[in-house]
Every structure is written in structure tokens, then in C-alpha cells.
PDB file of C-alpha atoms in Angstrom:
ATOM      1  CA  MET C  32      90.290 -61.944 -11.129  1.00  0.00           C
ATOM      2  CA  GLN C  33      88.024 -61.383 -14.234  1.00  0.00           C
ATOM      3  CA  GLY C  34      84.390 -61.509 -13.517  1.00  0.00           C
ATOM      4  CA  CYS C  35      84.737 -60.738  -9.803  1.00  0.00           C
ATOM      5  CA  THR C  36      82.810 -57.638  -8.551  1.00  0.00           C
ATOM      6  CA  CYS C  37      84.448 -56.310  -5.548  1.00  0.00           C
ATOM      7  CA  HIS C  38      81.937 -54.495  -3.078  1.00  0.00           C
ATOM      8  CA  GLN C  39      83.206 -51.675  -1.182  1.00  0.00           C
ATOM      9  CA  PRO C  40      81.363 -50.873   2.148  1.00  0.00           C
ATOM     10  CA  SER C  41      79.092 -47.699   1.576  1.00  0.00           C
ATOM     11  CA  ARG C  42      79.951 -44.549   3.551  1.00  0.00           C
ATOM     12  CA  VAL C  43      77.976 -43.603   6.539  1.00  0.00           C
ATOM     13  CA  ALA C  44      77.563 -39.896   7.300  1.00  0.00           C
ATOM     14  CA  VAL C  45      78.665 -39.360  10.839  1.00  0.00           C
ATOM     15  CA  HIS C  46      77.382 -36.154  12.465  1.00  0.00           C
ATOM     16  CA  SER C  47      79.614 -35.204  15.334  1.00  0.00           C
ATOM     17  CA  PRO C  48      77.752 -33.251  18.046  1.00  0.00           C
ATOM     18  CA  ARG C  49      78.226 -29.307  18.151  1.00  0.00           C
ATOM     19  CA  VAL C  50      81.050 -28.140  20.549  1.00  0.00           C
ATOM     20  CA  GLY C  51      79.475 -27.135  23.643  1.00  0.00           C
ATOM     21  CA  MET C  52      76.152 -28.881  23.313  1.00  0.00           C
ATOM     22  CA  PRO C  53      75.264 -32.021  25.269  1.00  0.00           C
ATOM     23  CA  ALA C  54      75.251 -35.348  23.144  1.00  0.00           C
ATOM     24  CA  ARG C  55      71.791 -36.537  22.083  1.00  0.00           C
ATOM     25  CA  PRO C  56      71.033 -39.648  23.619  1.00  0.00           C
ATOM     26  CA  ALA C  57      71.173 -42.875  21.410  1.00  0.00           C
ATOM     27  CA  GLY C  58      67.943 -43.763  19.546  1.00  0.00           C
ATOM     28  CA  CYS C  59      66.444 -39.987  20.295  1.00  0.00           C
ATOM     29  CA  SER C  60      64.998 -38.389  17.298  1.00  0.00           C
ATOM     30  CA  THR C  61      64.817 -34.469  16.645  1.00  0.00           C
ATOM     31  CA  VAL C  62      61.676 -34.793  14.346  1.00  0.00           C
ATOM     32  CA  GLY C  63      58.957 -32.566  15.797  1.00  0.00           C
ATOM     33  CA  MET C  64      61.184 -30.744  18.497  1.00  0.00           C
ATOM     34  CA  PRO C  65      61.100 -26.918  18.206  1.00  0.00           C
ATOM     35  CA  ARG C  66      63.843 -24.969  16.826  1.00  0.00           C
ATOM     36  CA  PRO C  67      65.562 -22.668  19.172  1.00  0.00           C
ATOM     37  CA  ALA C  68      64.626 -19.263  18.918  1.00  0.00           C
ATOM     38  CA  LEU C  69      68.373 -18.047  18.926  1.00  0.00           C
ATOM     39  CA  LEU C  70      69.448 -20.097  16.135  1.00  0.00           C
ATOM     40  CA  ASP C  71      66.626 -18.430  14.097  1.00  0.00           C
ATOM     41  CA  ARG C  72      68.175 -15.335  14.940  1.00  0.00           C
ATOM     42  CA  LEU C  73      71.699 -16.159  13.964  1.00  0.00           C
ATOM     43  CA  ASP C  74      70.622 -17.630  10.764  1.00  0.00           C
ATOM     44  CA  GLY C  75      69.883 -15.371   7.782  1.00  0.00           C
ATOM     45  CA  SER C  76      71.277 -12.084   6.524  1.00  0.00           C
ATOM     46  CA  PRO C  77      73.495 -10.043   8.973  1.00  0.00           C
ATOM     47  CA  PHE C  78      71.941  -7.125  11.365  1.00  0.00           C
ATOM     48  CA  ALA C  79      71.955  -3.996   9.192  1.00  0.00           C
ATOM     49  CA  LEU C  80      72.742  -0.529  11.050  1.00  0.00           C
ATOM     50  CA  PRO C  81      70.855   2.676  10.137  1.00  0.00           C
ATOM     51  CA  ARG C  82      72.481   4.320   7.359  1.00  0.00           C
ATOM     52  CA  SER C  83      73.493   7.412   9.557  1.00  0.00           C
ATOM     53  CA  LEU C  84      75.101   5.330  11.990  1.00  0.00           C
ATOM     54  CA  ASP C  85      76.763   3.085   9.450  1.00  0.00           C
ATOM     55  CA  ARG C  86      78.169   6.320   7.868  1.00  0.00           C
ATOM     56  CA  CYS C  87      79.504   7.599  11.076  1.00  0.00           C
ATOM     57  CA  SER C  88      81.273   4.133  11.727  1.00  0.00           C
ATOM     58  CA  GLU C  89      83.124   4.533   8.283  1.00  0.00           C
ATOM     59  CA  LEU C  90      84.080   8.092   9.031  1.00  0.00           C
ATOM     60  CA  TRP C  91      85.452   6.830  12.568  1.00  0.00           C
ATOM     61  CA  TRP C  92      87.481   4.003  11.366  1.00  0.00           C
ATOM     62  CA  SER C  93      88.779   5.982   8.448  1.00  0.00           C
ATOM     63  CA  ARG C  94      90.586   8.303  10.929  1.00  0.00           C
ATOM     64  CA  SER C  95      94.104   7.565  11.932  1.00  0.00           C
ATOM     65  CA  PRO C  96      94.727   6.257  15.717  1.00  0.00           C
ATOM     66  CA  ARG C  97      96.032   9.727  16.809  1.00  0.00           C
ATOM     67  CA  GLN C  98      92.861  11.515  15.522  1.00  0.00           C
ATOM     68  CA  ARG C  99      90.624   9.343  17.163  1.00  0.00           C
ATOM     69  CA  PHE C 100      92.588   9.595  20.430  1.00  0.00           C
ATOM     70  CA  ALA C 101      92.265  13.328  20.101  1.00  0.00           C
ATOM     71  CA  ILE C 102      88.711  13.264  19.428  1.00  0.00           C
ATOM     72  CA  VAL C 103      87.939  10.951  22.438  1.00  0.00           C
ATOM     73  CA  VAL C 104      90.101  13.677  24.662  1.00  0.00           C
ATOM     74  CA  ALA C 105      88.052  16.658  23.429  1.00  0.00           C
ATOM     75  CA  LEU C 106      84.865  14.807  24.022  1.00  0.00           C
ATOM     76  CA  VAL C 107      85.846  13.900  27.726  1.00  0.00           C
ATOM     77  CA  ILE C 108      87.096  17.409  28.205  1.00  0.00           C
ATOM     78  CA  LEU C 109      83.654  18.897  27.052  1.00  0.00           C
ATOM     79  CA  THR C 110      81.706  16.413  28.913  1.00  0.00           C
ATOM     80  CA  VAL C 111      83.621  17.263  32.400  1.00  0.00           C
ATOM     81  CA  ALA C 112      83.380  21.139  31.482  1.00  0.00           C
ATOM     82  CA  GLY C 113      79.521  20.873  31.132  1.00  0.00           C
ATOM     83  CA  GLY C 114      79.216  19.023  34.277  1.00  0.00           C
ATOM     84  CA  ILE C 115      81.110  21.690  36.239  1.00  0.00           C
ATOM     85  CA  SER C 116      78.865  24.415  34.687  1.00  0.00           C
ATOM     86  CA  HIS C 117      76.020  22.591  35.426  1.00  0.00           C
ATOM     87  CA  VAL C 118      76.847  22.300  38.976  1.00  0.00           C
ATOM     88  CA  ALA C 119      78.038  25.899  39.457  1.00  0.00           C
ATOM     89  CA  ALA C 120      74.781  27.324  37.743  1.00  0.00           C
ATOM     90  CA  THR C 121      72.847  27.622  40.780  1.00  0.00           C
ATOM     91  CA  PRO C 122      69.672  30.062  40.958  1.00  0.00           C
ATOM     92  CA  TYR C 123      71.884  32.744  42.485  1.00  0.00           C
ATOM     93  CA  GLY C 124      74.759  32.165  40.070  1.00  0.00           C
ATOM     94  CA  PRO C 125      78.170  30.510  40.479  1.00  0.00           C
ATOM     95  CA  PRO C 126      80.103  30.868  43.851  1.00  0.00           C
ATOM     96  CA  ALA C 127      82.443  33.832  44.526  1.00  0.00           C
ATOM     97  CA  THR C 128      84.732  34.254  47.582  1.00  0.00           C
ATOM     98  CA  VAL C 129      83.978  36.997  50.201  1.00  0.00           C
ATOM     99  CA  LEU C 130      85.126  38.052  53.611  1.00  0.00           C
ATOM    100  CA  VAL C 131      83.153  37.339  56.396  1.00  0.00           C
ATOM    101  CA  ALA C 132      83.444  38.506  60.141  1.00  0.00           C
ATOM    102  CA  ALA C 133      84.743  35.526  62.393  1.00  0.00           C
ATOM    103  CA  GLN C 134      83.110  37.314  65.293  1.00  0.00           C
ATOM    104  CA  ASP C 135      81.308  40.319  66.386  1.00  0.00           C
ATOM    105  CA  LEU C 136      83.528  43.498  65.566  1.00  0.00           C
ATOM    106  CA  GLY C 137      82.779  47.096  66.573  1.00  0.00           C
ATOM    107  CA  VAL C 138      83.087  50.323  65.369  1.00  0.00           C
ATOM    108  CA  GLY C 139      86.609  51.637  65.537  1.00  0.00           C
ATOM    109  CA  HIS C 140      88.065  48.028  65.432  1.00  0.00           C
ATOM    110  CA  GLU C 141      91.266  47.481  63.294  1.00  0.00           C
ATOM    111  CA  LEU C 142      90.952  44.901  61.245  1.00  0.00           C
ATOM    112  CA  GLY C 143      93.428  41.978  61.543  1.00  0.00           C
ATOM    113  CA  PRO C 144      93.919  38.564  59.500  1.00  0.00           C
ATOM    114  CA  THR C 145      92.097  36.536  62.133  1.00  0.00           C
ATOM    115  CA  ASP C 146      88.977  38.985  62.249  1.00  0.00           C
ATOM    116  CA  VAL C 147      87.515  37.665  58.941  1.00  0.00           C
ATOM    117  CA  ARG C 148      87.783  34.565  57.022  1.00  0.00           C
ATOM    118  CA  PRO C 149      87.355  33.919  53.275  1.00  0.00           C
ATOM    119  CA  THR C 150      84.064  32.158  52.575  1.00  0.00           C
ATOM    120  CA  SER C 151      82.161  30.969  49.238  1.00  0.00           C
ATOM    121  CA  TRP C 152      78.853  32.799  48.472  1.00  0.00           C
ATOM    122  CA  PRO C 153      76.800  32.589  45.479  1.00  0.00           C
ATOM    123  CA  GLU C 154      77.232  35.555  43.303  1.00  0.00           C
ATOM    124  CA  GLY C 155      73.696  36.666  43.223  1.00  0.00           C
ATOM    125  CA  LEU C 156      73.633  36.932  47.295  1.00  0.00           C
ATOM    126  CA  ILE C 157      76.804  39.075  47.729  1.00  0.00           C
ATOM    127  CA  PRO C 158      76.196  42.370  48.743  1.00  0.00           C
ATOM    128  CA  ASP C 159      77.306  45.408  46.584  1.00  0.00           C
ATOM    129  CA  GLY C 160      80.750  46.800  47.653  1.00  0.00           C
ATOM    130  CA  ALA C 161      82.216  43.587  49.098  1.00  0.00           C
ATOM    131  CA  VAL C 162      85.872  43.818  49.789  1.00  0.00           C
ATOM    132  CA  THR C 163      88.372  41.285  49.425  1.00  0.00           C
ATOM    133  CA  ASP C 164      91.250  43.142  51.441  1.00  0.00           C
ATOM    134  CA  ALA C 165      90.769  43.065  55.447  1.00  0.00           C
ATOM    135  CA  ALA C 166      92.568  46.212  55.976  1.00  0.00           C
ATOM    136  CA  GLY C 167      91.703  49.538  57.877  1.00  0.00           C
ATOM    137  CA  ARG C 168      89.251  50.347  60.475  1.00  0.00           C
ATOM    138  CA  LEU C 169      85.608  49.725  60.851  1.00  0.00           C
ATOM    139  CA  GLY C 170      83.458  52.712  60.800  1.00  0.00           C
ATOM    140  CA  ALA C 171      80.186  50.523  61.392  1.00  0.00           C
ATOM    141  CA  PRO C 172      79.448  47.391  63.263  1.00  0.00           C
ATOM    142  CA  LEU C 173      80.125  44.057  61.714  1.00  0.00           C
ATOM    143  CA  PRO C 174      78.330  41.308  63.171  1.00  0.00           C
ATOM    144  CA  ALA C 175      79.656  37.583  62.977  1.00  0.00           C
ATOM    145  CA  GLY C 176      79.015  36.077  59.697  1.00  0.00           C
ATOM    146  CA  SER C 177      78.400  39.409  58.045  1.00  0.00           C
ATOM    147  CA  VAL C 178      80.164  40.250  54.660  1.00  0.00           C
ATOM    148  CA  LEU C 179      82.577  42.849  54.900  1.00  0.00           C
ATOM    149  CA  THR C 180      81.870  45.674  52.565  1.00  0.00           C
ATOM    150  CA  ASP C 181      83.262  49.034  51.896  1.00  0.00           C
ATOM    151  CA  ARG C 182      80.537  50.714  53.778  1.00  0.00           C
ATOM    152  CA  HIS C 183      81.689  48.908  57.056  1.00  0.00           C
ATOM    153  CA  LEU C 184      85.245  50.572  56.402  1.00  0.00           C
ATOM    154  CA  ALA C 185      86.194  53.969  57.912  1.00  0.00           C
ATOM    155  CA  HIS C 186      87.906  55.639  54.692  1.00  0.00           C
ATOM    156  CA  ASP C 187      87.946  59.068  56.608  1.00  0.00           C
ATOM    157  CA  GLY C 188      85.929  61.046  59.115  1.00  0.00           C
ATOM    158  CA  ILE C 189      85.670  60.652  62.858  1.00  0.00           C
ATOM    159  CA  ALA C 190      85.284  56.902  62.590  1.00  0.00           C
ATOM    160  CA  ALA C 191      88.657  56.425  61.106  1.00  0.00           C
ATOM    161  CA  LEU C 192      90.024  58.045  64.307  1.00  0.00           C
ATOM    162  CA  LEU C 193      88.414  56.034  66.749  1.00  0.00           C
ATOM    163  CA  PRO C 194      90.746  53.920  69.066  1.00  0.00           C
ATOM    164  CA  ALA C 195      89.791  50.271  69.014  1.00  0.00           C
ATOM    165  CA  GLY C 196      86.582  49.735  71.537  1.00  0.00           C
ATOM    166  CA  THR C 197      85.503  53.139  71.500  1.00  0.00           C
ATOM    167  CA  VAL C 198      82.743  55.382  70.094  1.00  0.00           C
ATOM    168  CA  ALA C 199      82.819  58.964  69.235  1.00  0.00           C
ATOM    169  CA  VAL C 200      80.491  61.540  71.083  1.00  0.00           C
ATOM    170  CA  PRO C 201      80.223  65.266  69.997  1.00  0.00           C
ATOM    171  CA  LEU C 202      80.515  68.044  72.606  1.00  0.00           C
ATOM    172  CA  PRO C 203      79.201  71.451  72.165  1.00  0.00           C
ATOM    173  CA  VAL C 204      82.295  73.732  71.540  1.00  0.00           C
ATOM    174  CA  GLU C 205      81.221  76.352  73.986  1.00  0.00           C
ATOM    175  CA  ALA C 206      81.289  74.059  76.557  1.00  0.00           C
ATOM    176  CA  ILE C 207      85.053  72.924  75.650  1.00  0.00           C
ATOM    177  CA  PRO C 208      88.287  74.796  76.659  1.00  0.00           C
ATOM    178  CA  ALA C 209      90.726  75.489  73.876  1.00  0.00           C
ATOM    179  CA  ILE C 210      91.975  72.046  73.395  1.00  0.00           C
ATOM    180  CA  GLU C 211      93.459  70.087  70.324  1.00  0.00           C
ATOM    181  CA  PRO C 212      92.937  66.751  68.672  1.00  0.00           C
ATOM    182  CA  GLY C 213      94.951  64.342  70.310  1.00  0.00           C
ATOM    183  CA  GLN C 214      94.784  65.625  73.588  1.00  0.00           C
ATOM    184  CA  TRP C 215      93.175  63.682  76.617  1.00  0.00           C
ATOM    185  CA  VAL C 216      90.397  65.059  78.880  1.00  0.00           C
ATOM    186  CA  ASP C 217      88.241  63.684  81.780  1.00  0.00           C
ATOM    187  CA  LEU C 218      84.361  64.517  81.586  1.00  0.00           C
ATOM    188  CA  ILE C 219      82.709  65.296  84.403  1.00  0.00           C
ATOM    189  CA  GLY C 220      78.835  65.367  84.562  1.00  0.00           C
ATOM    190  CA  ARG C 221      76.538  67.207  87.473  1.00  0.00           C
ATOM    191  CA  ASP C 222      73.462  65.802  88.654  1.00  0.00           C
ATOM    192  CA  VAL C 223      70.246  67.755  89.632  1.00  0.00           C
ATOM    193  CA  GLN C 224      71.588  68.418  93.081  1.00  0.00           C
ATOM    194  CA  GLY C 225      74.718  69.862  91.626  1.00  0.00           C
ATOM    195  CA  ALA C 226      77.015  67.131  92.679  1.00  0.00           C
ATOM    196  CA  GLY C 227      79.401  66.223  90.203  1.00  0.00           C
ATOM    197  CA  GLY C 228      80.762  62.809  88.839  1.00  0.00           C
ATOM    198  CA  VAL C 229      83.220  61.304  86.480  1.00  0.00           C
ATOM    199  CA  LEU C 230      81.574  60.296  83.260  1.00  0.00           C
ATOM    200  CA  ALA C 231      84.629  59.254  81.365  1.00  0.00           C
ATOM    201  CA  ARG C 232      88.279  59.161  82.263  1.00  0.00           C
ATOM    202  CA  ASP C 233      91.122  59.511  79.645  1.00  0.00           C
ATOM    203  CA  ALA C 234      88.816  60.546  76.710  1.00  0.00           C
ATOM    204  CA  GLN C 235      90.850  61.136  73.773  1.00  0.00           C
ATOM    205  CA  VAL C 236      89.849  64.341  71.565  1.00  0.00           C
ATOM    206  CA  LEU C 237      89.463  63.336  68.001  1.00  0.00           C
ATOM    207  CA  SER C 238      88.789  66.553  66.256  1.00  0.00           C
ATOM    208  CA  THR C 239      87.436  70.007  66.676  1.00  0.00           C
ATOM    209  CA  ASP C 240      85.500  72.495  64.365  1.00  0.00           C
ATOM    210  CA  THR C 241      83.366  75.482  65.021  1.00  0.00           C
ATOM    211  CA  VAL C 242      80.247  73.628  66.145  1.00  0.00           C
ATOM    212  CA  ASP C 243      81.517  70.538  68.049  1.00  0.00           C
ATOM    213  CA  VAL C 244      84.529  68.905  69.572  1.00  0.00           C
ATOM    214  CA  TRP C 245      84.390  64.882  68.977  1.00  0.00           C
ATOM    215  CA  VAL C 246      85.809  63.006  72.120  1.00  0.00           C
ATOM    216  CA  ALA C 247      86.328  59.040  72.095  1.00  0.00           C
ATOM    217  CA  VAL C 248      84.721  57.217  75.073  1.00  0.00           C
ATOM    218  CA  GLN C 249      83.934  53.848  75.948  1.00  0.00           C
ATOM    219  CA  ARG C 250      80.471  52.247  74.639  1.00  0.00           C
ATOM    220  CA  ASP C 251      79.002  52.206  78.022  1.00  0.00           C
ATOM    221  CA  GLN C 252      79.917  55.476  79.143  1.00  0.00           C
ATOM    222  CA  ALA C 253      78.408  57.147  75.665  1.00  0.00           C
ATOM    223  CA  PRO C 254      74.742  57.565  76.989  1.00  0.00           C
ATOM    224  CA  ASP C 255      75.832  59.478  80.001  1.00  0.00           C
ATOM    225  CA  VAL C 256      78.208  61.763  78.435  1.00  0.00           C
ATOM    226  CA  ALA C 257      75.637  62.375  75.428  1.00  0.00           C
ATOM    227  CA  ALA C 258      72.989  63.163  77.933  1.00  0.00           C
ATOM    228  CA  ALA C 259      75.160  65.600  80.001  1.00  0.00           C
ATOM    229  CA  ALA C 260      76.425  67.140  76.564  1.00  0.00           C
ATOM    230  CA  THR C 261      72.695  67.722  75.695  1.00  0.00           C
ATOM    231  CA  THR C 262      71.609  69.333  78.886  1.00  0.00           C
ATOM    232  CA  GLY C 263      74.776  71.436  79.310  1.00  0.00           C
ATOM    233  CA  THR C 264      75.771  69.856  82.665  1.00  0.00           C
ATOM    234  CA  ILE C 265      79.170  68.568  81.410  1.00  0.00           C
ATOM    235  CA  THR C 266      82.857  69.958  82.179  1.00  0.00           C
ATOM    236  CA  VAL C 267      85.923  68.996  80.453  1.00  0.00           C
ATOM    237  CA  VAL C 268      88.882  68.631  82.513  1.00  0.00           C
ATOM    238  CA  VAL C 269      92.025  68.404  80.392  1.00  0.00           C
ATOM    239  CA  VAL C 270      94.545  65.747  81.321  1.00  0.00           C
ATOM    240  CA  GLY C 271      98.408  66.270  81.535  1.00  0.00           C
ATOM    241  CA  PRO C 272     100.859  64.060  79.700  1.00  0.00           C
TER     242      PRO C 272
END
């Protein structure tokens, strides 16, 4: 109709509450309420990384996935290797395997697989001449827990000929009959009254030279035999086969 003016309803702005935030009670005003500090931080320009880190980030993402994977693997390997090196770097050096005596071993003992056991020792504490092969005969006592070295082994000489559990005693050659290495003898001693007594039975002759005859006797017999040999009160009796 002419001259008729239609009044349209005015638009009212409706503010929906933020998702996740509680609704404001009706009739409550925000005027004068402090603004949360987190909102102040979120507003404004984005956080800028240092230029060096920003450059590293660009280089990293410019690589292909395969290259990035290879870099990560390399870093892991280097980290593990560094940790192992740090643990191994003790004040006495990295560990090494040595052979130690499992029990007290005497002179002339023939080494077997159960006589020694492998043990890890710091490299700086390992004595010179340590061996890794338990073979041969001992020429020197080896207490339990001691490291086996070449000085304990009887490479040659009298000690290499000793039967297990015996020791070698020298006798003056002038007091010995004509005997050969490998023969068996009984050793007879005399006391101050001239009475004789057996000092050792079945002593093996180890070697002879122009000065001494070396015989193998039990360890507890050695003091009496050596004393009789020194005083010249010993007699050697050859034992037949």
C-alpha cells in the first residue's frame, strides 16, 4: 500500500558462549573483571624461535623422510657408543679377560680346564705376562684368585719335569751312585747315633749333572731330605722296576 511504511525488527547480536567455557549467569556483567593472563599470551604475534633454531628446523624438514630416519639412527648409535665408552673408561682402563686360579695350585701341578676360570679385570691392574691358555705345568705356586702368568709356567728346567704334588731337591753328585733320569730311589738318612731311617720312598730322579742330582719328593719330605743332603748323612738306594 502506498504511504505504508513497514517496520522490520532490528537485529540483535547474540553472542554464543565459548565452547568449553561455563555460561555466564544472566544479568552478570564482565565490566571490571580481570582478563585471564593466558588470553593475553595467546593474543598478538606468534612466538618467534631464535634464528639458529629456525634455520635448523628449515634444514631438518627440507630433508627427505629417509634422510631424517638415517640421521636419527646415527644419533642413537653415537649416544649408545658414548655411554658404553664412558662406562668402560674406569680409572684403571677398560676390562679385559684373564685366567685366575680356582684353587691353590702347587709347583709341578699339570694345569687342567677346571684349575682356572676366566675373569674380567681392569686392564691397568693385569700383571705383565698374563696368559690366556691354561696349558702346561706350574713352576711356581699359584694361590687361589691369582692371575696366571708366564712366570708361573714351567717352560723348561727342573720344574717342568716334576710330577704333580712333588718338589725338587738337589743331592750332591758324589753321594749318589751312577743313576739316570727317570729311575726311582729311596732316600735313607742317619741321625747322630748312626741309626738310619727312610726319608723318602720312590723318589723319581729328574736330572743329573756334574754337581747335583735332582730328585722329586713330597713337599713334607723335602726339609729332612735337604738337611741330610747338606750334612752328608744321606744314602740313595736304587729301586728296581
